[in-house]
Amino acid sequence: MQKKKKVQYQPFILLAPALIIVLLIIGYPVVRAVGLSLFKYDMTNLQNVKFVGLQNYINIFTKDDAFWPALKNTVLWVGVTVVLQLLLSLLLANILNKSFRGRGIVRSIVLIPWVTPCVLISLMWAWIFNGNYGVMNEILKKFHLISENVAWIAQPDTALWVQILAMIWQGIPFFTIMVLAAMQSVPKELYESASVDGASSIKQYMYITLPGIASTIVSTVMIRLIWVFNNVDIVYTMTGGGPGYSSLTLSVYTYLQAQKSMKFGYGSAVAIIGAVLMSVVIFIYLRITREQGGMIDK
């Protein structure tokens, strides 16, 4: 007869303080938000606070004119930003991985957008694309690409794309540093062996570099998906979600409902929907990358 294994309680005891802190910091706000989403909770009319069940969610999907444009904008905002950040960072990291004079200085300069506050970045890009005195209009007129000034952030067709451009510029350094660190961890012996075998630089990059940094790319993309989705600063500072709903995202819409309109119940419902959608996207993303070998199952 095999003896029953004794349950080791010591690991659970040691982890208990951290778990309690996590539950208090993360668990309570989530539970509170879910609870508020089931109420008509308007801070401007606290006398009429009442339980409405799923009515907030029903109203969002059936009666809210702003939700669906915000959802479409969020897909563009997150998808285009993260994809272009990844592609540009791969190119930039490959350049910075080469040996050249002043490489350390260039690496430091690359970090400037990342360490710059988002509000300052928003103001800077708003000035660049200002319809009256923005430098972008002057440059495009000198190259005869436009004949008169364009109000980039005041037009529904261009407002969101200007903000996407600002977000790409702000997030490239994070991607670049992560990818660069992963590139430097790939054993140099692999490149030396590939060179001896006559492999070209492109083949070395495709069959050595990319597989070597795949896990870093997967985790970094996941982090950026969450960060870009939750970003409020750039959109709110530049346009506030306008003109109309042309640049409104779910995160900004949540902020406007909860903090500006003081509708905590409705704003919580929008936040829960956004969190569920983002969780589904992350789950699908991790499943796809795992099936394609981007992550190693433990």
PDB file of C-alpha atoms in Angstrom:
ATOM      1  CA  MET A   1       0.000   0.000   0.000  1.00  0.00           C
ATOM      2  CA  GLN A   2       1.318   3.385  -0.953  1.00  0.00           C
ATOM      3  CA  LYS A   3       1.361   5.939   1.815  1.00  0.00           C
ATOM      4  CA  LYS A   4      -0.790   8.982   1.241  1.00  0.00           C
ATOM      5  CA  LYS A   5       1.174  12.097   0.520  1.00  0.00           C
ATOM      6  CA  LYS A   6       0.947  14.702   3.232  1.00  0.00           C
ATOM      7  CA  VAL A   7      -0.473  18.028   2.159  1.00  0.00           C
ATOM      8  CA  GLN A   8       2.137  20.769   2.445  1.00  0.00           C
ATOM      9  CA  TYR A   9       0.500  23.826   3.978  1.00  0.00           C
ATOM     10  CA  GLN A  10       3.638  25.919   4.258  1.00  0.00           C
ATOM     11  CA  PRO A  11       3.560  27.240   0.629  1.00  0.00           C
ATOM     12  CA  PHE A  12      -0.047  28.357   1.062  1.00  0.00           C
ATOM     13  CA  ILE A  13       0.776  30.072   4.344  1.00  0.00           C
ATOM     14  CA  LEU A  14       3.704  31.917   2.752  1.00  0.00           C
ATOM     15  CA  LEU A  15       1.603  32.980  -0.241  1.00  0.00           C
ATOM     16  CA  ALA A  16      -1.399  34.019   1.850  1.00  0.00           C
ATOM     17  CA  PRO A  17      -0.314  37.665   2.479  1.00  0.00           C
ATOM     18  CA  ALA A  18       0.311  38.280  -1.222  1.00  0.00           C
ATOM     19  CA  LEU A  19      -2.967  36.620  -2.220  1.00  0.00           C
ATOM     20  CA  ILE A  20      -4.909  38.683   0.308  1.00  0.00           C
ATOM     21  CA  ILE A  21      -3.350  41.893  -1.009  1.00  0.00           C
ATOM     22  CA  VAL A  22      -4.167  40.915  -4.608  1.00  0.00           C
ATOM     23  CA  LEU A  23      -7.768  40.144  -3.661  1.00  0.00           C
ATOM     24  CA  LEU A  24      -8.110  43.486  -1.906  1.00  0.00           C
ATOM     25  CA  ILE A  25      -6.477  45.546  -4.659  1.00  0.00           C
ATOM     26  CA  ILE A  26      -7.893  43.735  -7.704  1.00  0.00           C
ATOM     27  CA  GLY A  27     -10.725  41.502  -6.556  1.00  0.00           C
ATOM     28  CA  TYR A  28     -12.737  44.047  -4.587  1.00  0.00           C
ATOM     29  CA  PRO A  29     -12.813  46.733  -7.353  1.00  0.00           C
ATOM     30  CA  VAL A  30     -13.870  44.121  -9.903  1.00  0.00           C
ATOM     31  CA  VAL A  31     -16.668  42.804  -7.691  1.00  0.00           C
ATOM     32  CA  ARG A  32     -17.698  46.363  -6.871  1.00  0.00           C
ATOM     33  CA  ALA A  33     -17.801  47.312 -10.560  1.00  0.00           C
ATOM     34  CA  VAL A  34     -19.910  44.267 -11.415  1.00  0.00           C
ATOM     35  CA  GLY A  35     -22.277  45.147  -8.595  1.00  0.00           C
ATOM     36  CA  LEU A  36     -22.594  48.793  -9.657  1.00  0.00           C
ATOM     37  CA  SER A  37     -23.312  47.754 -13.240  1.00  0.00           C
ATOM     38  CA  LEU A  38     -26.552  46.168 -12.022  1.00  0.00           C
ATOM     39  CA  PHE A  39     -27.805  49.425 -10.521  1.00  0.00           C
ATOM     40  CA  LYS A  40     -29.057  52.721 -11.818  1.00  0.00           C
ATOM     41  CA  TYR A  41     -26.468  54.658  -9.878  1.00  0.00           C
ATOM     42  CA  ASP A  42     -26.398  58.346 -10.809  1.00  0.00           C
ATOM     43  CA  MET A  43     -24.350  60.548  -8.476  1.00  0.00           C
ATOM     44  CA  THR A  44     -26.453  63.560  -9.490  1.00  0.00           C
ATOM     45  CA  ASN A  45     -29.623  61.805  -8.340  1.00  0.00           C
ATOM     46  CA  LEU A  46     -28.733  59.596  -5.390  1.00  0.00           C
ATOM     47  CA  GLN A  47     -32.332  59.488  -4.168  1.00  0.00           C
ATOM     48  CA  ASN A  48     -33.322  57.328  -7.140  1.00  0.00           C
ATOM     49  CA  VAL A  49     -30.566  54.696  -6.894  1.00  0.00           C
ATOM     50  CA  LYS A  50     -32.183  51.348  -7.625  1.00  0.00           C
ATOM     51  CA  PHE A  51     -31.441  47.817  -8.764  1.00  0.00           C
ATOM     52  CA  VAL A  52     -32.108  47.366 -12.503  1.00  0.00           C
ATOM     53  CA  GLY A  53     -30.448  44.015 -13.161  1.00  0.00           C
ATOM     54  CA  LEU A  54     -29.161  43.683 -16.710  1.00  0.00           C
ATOM     55  CA  GLN A  55     -31.013  46.749 -17.957  1.00  0.00           C
ATOM     56  CA  ASN A  56     -27.793  48.797 -18.269  1.00  0.00           C
ATOM     57  CA  TYR A  57     -26.304  46.125 -20.524  1.00  0.00           C
ATOM     58  CA  ILE A  58     -29.483  45.905 -22.598  1.00  0.00           C
ATOM     59  CA  ASN A  59     -29.525  49.670 -23.053  1.00  0.00           C
ATOM     60  CA  ILE A  60     -25.874  49.686 -24.103  1.00  0.00           C
ATOM     61  CA  PHE A  61     -26.424  47.134 -26.877  1.00  0.00           C
ATOM     62  CA  THR A  62     -29.838  48.336 -28.053  1.00  0.00           C
ATOM     63  CA  LYS A  63     -30.288  52.042 -27.279  1.00  0.00           C
ATOM     64  CA  ASP A  64     -26.816  53.558 -26.937  1.00  0.00           C
ATOM     65  CA  ASP A  65     -25.820  55.436 -30.089  1.00  0.00           C
ATOM     66  CA  ALA A  66     -22.227  55.865 -28.872  1.00  0.00           C
ATOM     67  CA  PHE A  67     -21.356  52.273 -27.956  1.00  0.00           C
ATOM     68  CA  TRP A  68     -21.054  50.708 -31.397  1.00  0.00           C
ATOM     69  CA  PRO A  69     -18.958  53.552 -32.877  1.00  0.00           C
ATOM     70  CA  ALA A  70     -16.769  53.359 -29.754  1.00  0.00           C
ATOM     71  CA  LEU A  71     -16.373  49.595 -30.212  1.00  0.00           C
ATOM     72  CA  LYS A  72     -15.411  49.993 -33.883  1.00  0.00           C
ATOM     73  CA  ASN A  73     -12.944  52.745 -33.018  1.00  0.00           C
ATOM     74  CA  THR A  74     -11.461  50.606 -30.251  1.00  0.00           C
ATOM     75  CA  VAL A  75     -10.802  47.745 -32.676  1.00  0.00           C
ATOM     76  CA  LEU A  76      -8.983  50.130 -35.025  1.00  0.00           C
ATOM     77  CA  TRP A  77      -7.237  51.913 -32.162  1.00  0.00           C
ATOM     78  CA  VAL A  78      -5.850  48.725 -30.627  1.00  0.00           C
ATOM     79  CA  GLY A  79      -5.308  46.632 -33.756  1.00  0.00           C
ATOM     80  CA  VAL A  80      -3.575  49.181 -35.983  1.00  0.00           C
ATOM     81  CA  THR A  81      -1.501  50.633 -33.149  1.00  0.00           C
ATOM     82  CA  VAL A  82      -0.137  47.330 -31.826  1.00  0.00           C
ATOM     83  CA  VAL A  83       0.548  45.819 -35.265  1.00  0.00           C
ATOM     84  CA  LEU A  84       2.448  48.870 -36.532  1.00  0.00           C
ATOM     85  CA  GLN A  85       4.320  49.232 -33.246  1.00  0.00           C
ATOM     86  CA  LEU A  86       5.446  45.618 -33.537  1.00  0.00           C
ATOM     87  CA  LEU A  87       6.562  45.870 -37.172  1.00  0.00           C
ATOM     88  CA  LEU A  88       8.409  49.156 -36.707  1.00  0.00           C
ATOM     89  CA  SER A  89      10.050  47.985 -33.492  1.00  0.00           C
ATOM     90  CA  LEU A  90      11.335  44.829 -35.199  1.00  0.00           C
ATOM     91  CA  LEU A  91      12.988  47.014 -37.830  1.00  0.00           C
ATOM     92  CA  LEU A  92      14.379  49.469 -35.293  1.00  0.00           C
ATOM     93  CA  ALA A  93      15.615  46.748 -32.927  1.00  0.00           C
ATOM     94  CA  ASN A  94      17.416  45.045 -35.796  1.00  0.00           C
ATOM     95  CA  ILE A  95      19.200  48.322 -36.596  1.00  0.00           C
ATOM     96  CA  LEU A  96      20.123  48.995 -32.963  1.00  0.00           C
ATOM     97  CA  ASN A  97      21.435  45.446 -32.621  1.00  0.00           C
ATOM     98  CA  LYS A  98      24.181  46.256 -35.124  1.00  0.00           C
ATOM     99  CA  SER A  99      27.522  47.699 -34.049  1.00  0.00           C
ATOM    100  CA  PHE A 100      28.062  51.330 -35.039  1.00  0.00           C
ATOM    101  CA  ARG A 101      29.538  54.461 -33.522  1.00  0.00           C
ATOM    102  CA  GLY A 102      27.188  56.253 -31.144  1.00  0.00           C
ATOM    103  CA  ARG A 103      24.932  53.253 -30.694  1.00  0.00           C
ATOM    104  CA  GLY A 104      24.511  53.937 -26.969  1.00  0.00           C
ATOM    105  CA  ILE A 105      23.417  57.519 -27.621  1.00  0.00           C
ATOM    106  CA  VAL A 106      20.923  56.400 -30.268  1.00  0.00           C
ATOM    107  CA  ARG A 107      19.492  53.807 -27.896  1.00  0.00           C
ATOM    108  CA  SER A 108      18.993  56.498 -25.273  1.00  0.00           C
ATOM    109  CA  ILE A 109      17.286  58.819 -27.752  1.00  0.00           C
ATOM    110  CA  VAL A 110      14.904  56.041 -28.788  1.00  0.00           C
ATOM    111  CA  LEU A 111      13.549  55.949 -25.230  1.00  0.00           C
ATOM    112  CA  ILE A 112      12.431  59.597 -25.265  1.00  0.00           C
ATOM    113  CA  PRO A 113       8.845  58.953 -26.498  1.00  0.00           C
ATOM    114  CA  TRP A 114       8.368  56.233 -23.894  1.00  0.00           C
ATOM    115  CA  VAL A 115       9.429  58.383 -20.927  1.00  0.00           C
ATOM    116  CA  THR A 116       7.450  61.421 -22.100  1.00  0.00           C
ATOM    117  CA  PRO A 117       4.096  61.862 -20.290  1.00  0.00           C
ATOM    118  CA  CYS A 118       1.091  60.935 -22.438  1.00  0.00           C
ATOM    119  CA  VAL A 119      -0.578  64.299 -21.841  1.00  0.00           C
ATOM    120  CA  LEU A 120       2.500  66.113 -23.164  1.00  0.00           C
ATOM    121  CA  ILE A 121       2.601  63.778 -26.179  1.00  0.00           C
ATOM    122  CA  SER A 122      -1.065  64.534 -26.851  1.00  0.00           C
ATOM    123  CA  LEU A 123      -0.483  68.286 -26.766  1.00  0.00           C
ATOM    124  CA  MET A 124       2.601  67.997 -28.949  1.00  0.00           C
ATOM    125  CA  TRP A 125       0.840  65.984 -31.659  1.00  0.00           C
ATOM    126  CA  ALA A 126      -2.211  68.237 -31.424  1.00  0.00           C
ATOM    127  CA  TRP A 127       0.057  71.210 -32.160  1.00  0.00           C
ATOM    128  CA  ILE A 128       1.747  69.378 -35.050  1.00  0.00           C
ATOM    129  CA  PHE A 129      -1.625  68.628 -36.687  1.00  0.00           C
ATOM    130  CA  ASN A 130      -3.324  71.886 -35.731  1.00  0.00           C
ATOM    131  CA  GLY A 131      -5.451  73.146 -38.580  1.00  0.00           C
ATOM    132  CA  ASN A 132      -4.261  76.770 -38.285  1.00  0.00           C
ATOM    133  CA  TYR A 133      -0.578  76.734 -37.339  1.00  0.00           C
ATOM    134  CA  GLY A 134       0.394  73.050 -37.365  1.00  0.00           C
ATOM    135  CA  VAL A 135       3.756  72.186 -38.889  1.00  0.00           C
ATOM    136  CA  MET A 136       2.285  69.179 -40.718  1.00  0.00           C
ATOM    137  CA  ASN A 137       0.194  71.419 -42.954  1.00  0.00           C
ATOM    138  CA  GLU A 138       3.245  73.531 -43.791  1.00  0.00           C
ATOM    139  CA  ILE A 139       5.312  70.485 -44.712  1.00  0.00           C
ATOM    140  CA  LEU A 140       2.595  68.993 -46.900  1.00  0.00           C
ATOM    141  CA  LYS A 141       1.997  72.330 -48.653  1.00  0.00           C
ATOM    142  CA  LYS A 142       5.704  72.697 -49.438  1.00  0.00           C
ATOM    143  CA  PHE A 143       5.657  69.277 -51.076  1.00  0.00           C
ATOM    144  CA  HIS A 144       2.445  70.290 -52.917  1.00  0.00           C
ATOM    145  CA  LEU A 145       0.501  67.408 -51.374  1.00  0.00           C
ATOM    146  CA  ILE A 146      -2.230  69.766 -50.145  1.00  0.00           C
ATOM    147  CA  SER A 147      -3.216  73.229 -51.309  1.00  0.00           C
ATOM    148  CA  GLU A 148      -4.787  74.542 -48.085  1.00  0.00           C
ATOM    149  CA  ASN A 149      -4.689  73.816 -44.375  1.00  0.00           C
ATOM    150  CA  VAL A 150      -6.446  70.700 -43.123  1.00  0.00           C
ATOM    151  CA  ALA A 151      -8.037  70.529 -39.657  1.00  0.00           C
ATOM    152  CA  TRP A 152      -6.736  67.040 -38.976  1.00  0.00           C
ATOM    153  CA  ILE A 153      -8.069  66.536 -35.451  1.00  0.00           C
ATOM    154  CA  ALA A 154     -11.328  68.388 -36.112  1.00  0.00           C
ATOM    155  CA  GLN A 155     -12.455  66.150 -38.982  1.00  0.00           C
ATOM    156  CA  PRO A 156     -14.195  62.807 -38.350  1.00  0.00           C
ATOM    157  CA  ASP A 157     -12.214  61.055 -41.092  1.00  0.00           C
ATOM    158  CA  THR A 158      -8.756  61.926 -39.730  1.00  0.00           C
ATOM    159  CA  ALA A 159      -9.082  62.541 -35.976  1.00  0.00           C
ATOM    160  CA  LEU A 160      -8.692  58.909 -34.893  1.00  0.00           C
ATOM    161  CA  TRP A 161      -5.789  58.262 -37.281  1.00  0.00           C
ATOM    162  CA  VAL A 162      -3.815  61.210 -35.922  1.00  0.00           C
ATOM    163  CA  GLN A 163      -4.247  59.807 -32.415  1.00  0.00           C
ATOM    164  CA  ILE A 164      -3.207  56.346 -33.601  1.00  0.00           C
ATOM    165  CA  LEU A 165      -0.063  57.908 -35.052  1.00  0.00           C
ATOM    166  CA  ALA A 166       0.683  59.588 -31.718  1.00  0.00           C
ATOM    167  CA  MET A 167       0.136  56.316 -29.843  1.00  0.00           C
ATOM    168  CA  ILE A 168       2.413  54.418 -32.240  1.00  0.00           C
ATOM    169  CA  TRP A 169       5.170  56.979 -31.713  1.00  0.00           C
ATOM    170  CA  GLN A 170       4.770  56.742 -27.950  1.00  0.00           C
ATOM    171  CA  GLY A 171       4.836  52.933 -27.752  1.00  0.00           C
ATOM    172  CA  ILE A 172       7.566  51.972 -30.229  1.00  0.00           C
ATOM    173  CA  PRO A 173      10.418  52.332 -27.665  1.00  0.00           C
ATOM    174  CA  PHE A 174       8.862  49.775 -25.300  1.00  0.00           C
ATOM    175  CA  PHE A 175       8.536  47.228 -28.089  1.00  0.00           C
ATOM    176  CA  THR A 176      12.031  48.026 -29.368  1.00  0.00           C
ATOM    177  CA  ILE A 177      13.764  47.595 -26.009  1.00  0.00           C
ATOM    178  CA  MET A 178      11.987  44.310 -25.329  1.00  0.00           C
ATOM    179  CA  VAL A 179      12.783  42.917 -28.779  1.00  0.00           C
ATOM    180  CA  LEU A 180      16.368  44.200 -28.639  1.00  0.00           C
ATOM    181  CA  ALA A 181      16.949  42.522 -25.277  1.00  0.00           C
ATOM    182  CA  ALA A 182      15.577  39.261 -26.685  1.00  0.00           C
ATOM    183  CA  MET A 183      17.801  39.529 -29.773  1.00  0.00           C
ATOM    184  CA  GLN A 184      20.893  39.928 -27.617  1.00  0.00           C
ATOM    185  CA  SER A 185      20.023  36.778 -25.701  1.00  0.00           C
ATOM    186  CA  VAL A 186      20.086  34.603 -28.855  1.00  0.00           C
ATOM    187  CA  PRO A 187      23.386  32.632 -28.848  1.00  0.00           C
ATOM    188  CA  LYS A 188      25.900  34.052 -31.339  1.00  0.00           C
ATOM    189  CA  GLU A 189      27.121  30.525 -32.076  1.00  0.00           C
ATOM    190  CA  LEU A 190      23.908  29.902 -34.011  1.00  0.00           C
ATOM    191  CA  TYR A 191      24.644  32.791 -36.358  1.00  0.00           C
ATOM    192  CA  GLU A 192      28.257  31.664 -36.782  1.00  0.00           C
ATOM    193  CA  SER A 193      27.165  28.145 -37.670  1.00  0.00           C
ATOM    194  CA  ALA A 194      24.553  29.470 -40.093  1.00  0.00           C
ATOM    195  CA  SER A 195      27.159  31.704 -41.773  1.00  0.00           C
ATOM    196  CA  VAL A 196      29.511  28.766 -42.193  1.00  0.00           C
ATOM    197  CA  ASP A 197      26.669  26.796 -43.798  1.00  0.00           C
ATOM    198  CA  GLY A 198      26.074  29.678 -46.229  1.00  0.00           C
ATOM    199  CA  ALA A 199      22.772  30.948 -44.830  1.00  0.00           C
ATOM    200  CA  SER A 200      21.920  34.483 -45.913  1.00  0.00           C
ATOM    201  CA  SER A 201      21.098  37.280 -43.462  1.00  0.00           C
ATOM    202  CA  ILE A 202      17.412  36.971 -44.281  1.00  0.00           C
ATOM    203  CA  LYS A 203      17.395  33.242 -43.582  1.00  0.00           C
ATOM    204  CA  GLN A 204      19.291  33.799 -40.330  1.00  0.00           C
ATOM    205  CA  TYR A 205      16.704  36.352 -39.286  1.00  0.00           C
ATOM    206  CA  MET A 206      13.767  34.108 -40.238  1.00  0.00           C
ATOM    207  CA  TYR A 207      15.066  30.835 -38.778  1.00  0.00           C
ATOM    208  CA  ILE A 208      17.226  31.985 -35.867  1.00  0.00           C
ATOM    209  CA  THR A 209      16.268  35.479 -34.725  1.00  0.00           C
ATOM    210  CA  LEU A 210      12.477  35.275 -34.968  1.00  0.00           C
ATOM    211  CA  PRO A 211      12.179  31.850 -33.252  1.00  0.00           C
ATOM    212  CA  GLY A 212      14.601  33.076 -30.588  1.00  0.00           C
ATOM    213  CA  ILE A 213      12.517  36.146 -29.760  1.00  0.00           C
ATOM    214  CA  ALA A 214       9.061  34.601 -30.335  1.00  0.00           C
ATOM    215  CA  SER A 215       8.179  34.244 -26.656  1.00  0.00           C
ATOM    216  CA  THR A 216       9.177  37.864 -26.004  1.00  0.00           C
ATOM    217  CA  ILE A 217       7.049  39.064 -28.907  1.00  0.00           C
ATOM    218  CA  VAL A 218       4.044  37.108 -27.627  1.00  0.00           C
ATOM    219  CA  SER A 219       4.252  38.513 -24.106  1.00  0.00           C
ATOM    220  CA  THR A 220       5.046  42.053 -25.284  1.00  0.00           C
ATOM    221  CA  VAL A 221       2.140  42.123 -27.740  1.00  0.00           C
ATOM    222  CA  MET A 222      -0.193  40.925 -25.003  1.00  0.00           C
ATOM    223  CA  ILE A 223       0.978  43.686 -22.655  1.00  0.00           C
ATOM    224  CA  ARG A 224       0.601  46.335 -25.356  1.00  0.00           C
ATOM    225  CA  LEU A 225      -2.884  45.094 -26.274  1.00  0.00           C
ATOM    226  CA  ILE A 226      -3.979  45.696 -22.696  1.00  0.00           C
ATOM    227  CA  TRP A 227      -2.163  49.030 -22.314  1.00  0.00           C
ATOM    228  CA  VAL A 228      -3.393  50.491 -25.593  1.00  0.00           C
ATOM    229  CA  PHE A 229      -6.943  49.343 -24.901  1.00  0.00           C
ATOM    230  CA  ASN A 230      -6.901  51.022 -21.484  1.00  0.00           C
ATOM    231  CA  ASN A 231      -5.225  54.221 -22.658  1.00  0.00           C
ATOM    232  CA  VAL A 232      -7.381  57.283 -22.058  1.00  0.00           C
ATOM    233  CA  ASP A 233      -4.872  60.150 -21.971  1.00  0.00           C
ATOM    234  CA  ILE A 234      -4.152  60.640 -25.669  1.00  0.00           C
ATOM    235  CA  VAL A 235      -7.717  60.408 -26.985  1.00  0.00           C
ATOM    236  CA  TYR A 236      -9.257  62.405 -24.155  1.00  0.00           C
ATOM    237  CA  THR A 237      -6.625  65.166 -24.271  1.00  0.00           C
ATOM    238  CA  MET A 238      -6.588  65.558 -28.051  1.00  0.00           C
ATOM    239  CA  THR A 239     -10.275  65.282 -28.973  1.00  0.00           C
ATOM    240  CA  GLY A 240     -12.274  63.985 -26.010  1.00  0.00           C
ATOM    241  CA  GLY A 241     -13.634  61.305 -28.341  1.00  0.00           C
ATOM    242  CA  GLY A 242     -14.869  63.747 -30.960  1.00  0.00           C
ATOM    243  CA  PRO A 243     -15.771  65.192 -33.285  1.00  0.00           C
ATOM    244  CA  GLY A 244     -19.012  63.353 -32.647  1.00  0.00           C
ATOM    245  CA  TYR A 245     -18.096  59.755 -31.906  1.00  0.00           C
ATOM    246  CA  SER A 246     -15.374  59.564 -34.573  1.00  0.00           C
ATOM    247  CA  SER A 247     -12.486  58.970 -32.146  1.00  0.00           C
ATOM    248  CA  LEU A 248     -14.357  57.676 -29.112  1.00  0.00           C
ATOM    249  CA  THR A 249     -12.984  54.440 -27.601  1.00  0.00           C
ATOM    250  CA  LEU A 250     -14.530  52.197 -24.954  1.00  0.00           C
ATOM    251  CA  SER A 251     -12.058  53.289 -22.286  1.00  0.00           C
ATOM    252  CA  VAL A 252     -12.726  56.962 -22.932  1.00  0.00           C
ATOM    253  CA  TYR A 253     -16.468  56.304 -23.066  1.00  0.00           C
ATOM    254  CA  THR A 254     -16.270  54.572 -19.683  1.00  0.00           C
ATOM    255  CA  TYR A 255     -14.466  57.585 -18.243  1.00  0.00           C
ATOM    256  CA  LEU A 256     -16.974  60.024 -19.718  1.00  0.00           C
ATOM    257  CA  GLN A 257     -19.936  58.091 -18.341  1.00  0.00           C
ATOM    258  CA  ALA A 258     -18.513  57.503 -14.863  1.00  0.00           C
ATOM    259  CA  GLN A 259     -16.499  60.654 -14.169  1.00  0.00           C
ATOM    260  CA  LYS A 260     -18.099  63.298 -16.351  1.00  0.00           C
ATOM    261  CA  SER A 261     -21.749  62.274 -16.420  1.00  0.00           C
ATOM    262  CA  MET A 262     -21.458  60.723 -12.922  1.00  0.00           C
ATOM    263  CA  LYS A 263     -23.402  57.651 -14.072  1.00  0.00           C
ATOM    264  CA  PHE A 264     -21.426  55.079 -12.132  1.00  0.00           C
ATOM    265  CA  GLY A 265     -23.782  52.196 -12.840  1.00  0.00           C
ATOM    266  CA  TYR A 266     -23.868  52.738 -16.593  1.00  0.00           C
ATOM    267  CA  GLY A 267     -20.142  53.471 -16.749  1.00  0.00           C
ATOM    268  CA  SER A 268     -19.410  50.274 -14.813  1.00  0.00           C
ATOM    269  CA  ALA A 269     -21.475  48.276 -17.308  1.00  0.00           C
ATOM    270  CA  VAL A 270     -19.465  49.725 -20.212  1.00  0.00           C
ATOM    271  CA  ALA A 271     -16.234  48.907 -18.359  1.00  0.00           C
ATOM    272  CA  ILE A 272     -17.315  45.302 -17.706  1.00  0.00           C
ATOM    273  CA  ILE A 273     -18.225  44.805 -21.374  1.00  0.00           C
ATOM    274  CA  GLY A 274     -14.849  46.187 -22.422  1.00  0.00           C
ATOM    275  CA  ALA A 275     -13.013  43.973 -19.924  1.00  0.00           C
ATOM    276  CA  VAL A 276     -14.873  40.858 -21.121  1.00  0.00           C
ATOM    277  CA  LEU A 277     -14.181  41.637 -24.787  1.00  0.00           C
ATOM    278  CA  MET A 278     -10.500  42.248 -24.051  1.00  0.00           C
ATOM    279  CA  SER A 279     -10.264  39.005 -22.061  1.00  0.00           C
ATOM    280  CA  VAL A 280     -11.728  37.099 -25.004  1.00  0.00           C
ATOM    281  CA  VAL A 281      -9.230  38.702 -27.388  1.00  0.00           C
ATOM    282  CA  ILE A 282      -6.309  37.832 -25.084  1.00  0.00           C
ATOM    283  CA  PHE A 283      -7.559  34.257 -24.695  1.00  0.00           C
ATOM    284  CA  ILE A 284      -7.871  33.758 -28.463  1.00  0.00           C
ATOM    285  CA  TYR A 285      -4.483  35.403 -29.024  1.00  0.00           C
ATOM    286  CA  LEU A 286      -2.746  33.106 -26.522  1.00  0.00           C
ATOM    287  CA  ARG A 287      -4.431  30.023 -27.984  1.00  0.00           C
ATOM    288  CA  ILE A 288      -3.350  30.940 -31.513  1.00  0.00           C
ATOM    289  CA  THR A 289       0.240  31.697 -30.531  1.00  0.00           C
ATOM    290  CA  ARG A 290       0.467  28.517 -28.475  1.00  0.00           C
ATOM    291  CA  GLU A 291      -0.798  26.385 -31.342  1.00  0.00           C
ATOM    292  CA  GLN A 292       1.705  28.013 -33.701  1.00  0.00           C
ATOM    293  CA  GLY A 293       4.596  27.424 -31.334  1.00  0.00           C
ATOM    294  CA  GLY A 294       4.921  31.018 -30.176  1.00  0.00           C
ATOM    295  CA  MET A 295       4.678  29.935 -26.559  1.00  0.00           C
ATOM    296  CA  ILE A 296       6.083  26.871 -24.882  1.00  0.00           C
ATOM    297  CA  ASP A 297       3.585  24.877 -22.876  1.00  0.00           C
ATOM    298  CA  LYS A 298       4.860  23.946 -19.496  1.00  0.00           C
TER     299      LYS A 298
END
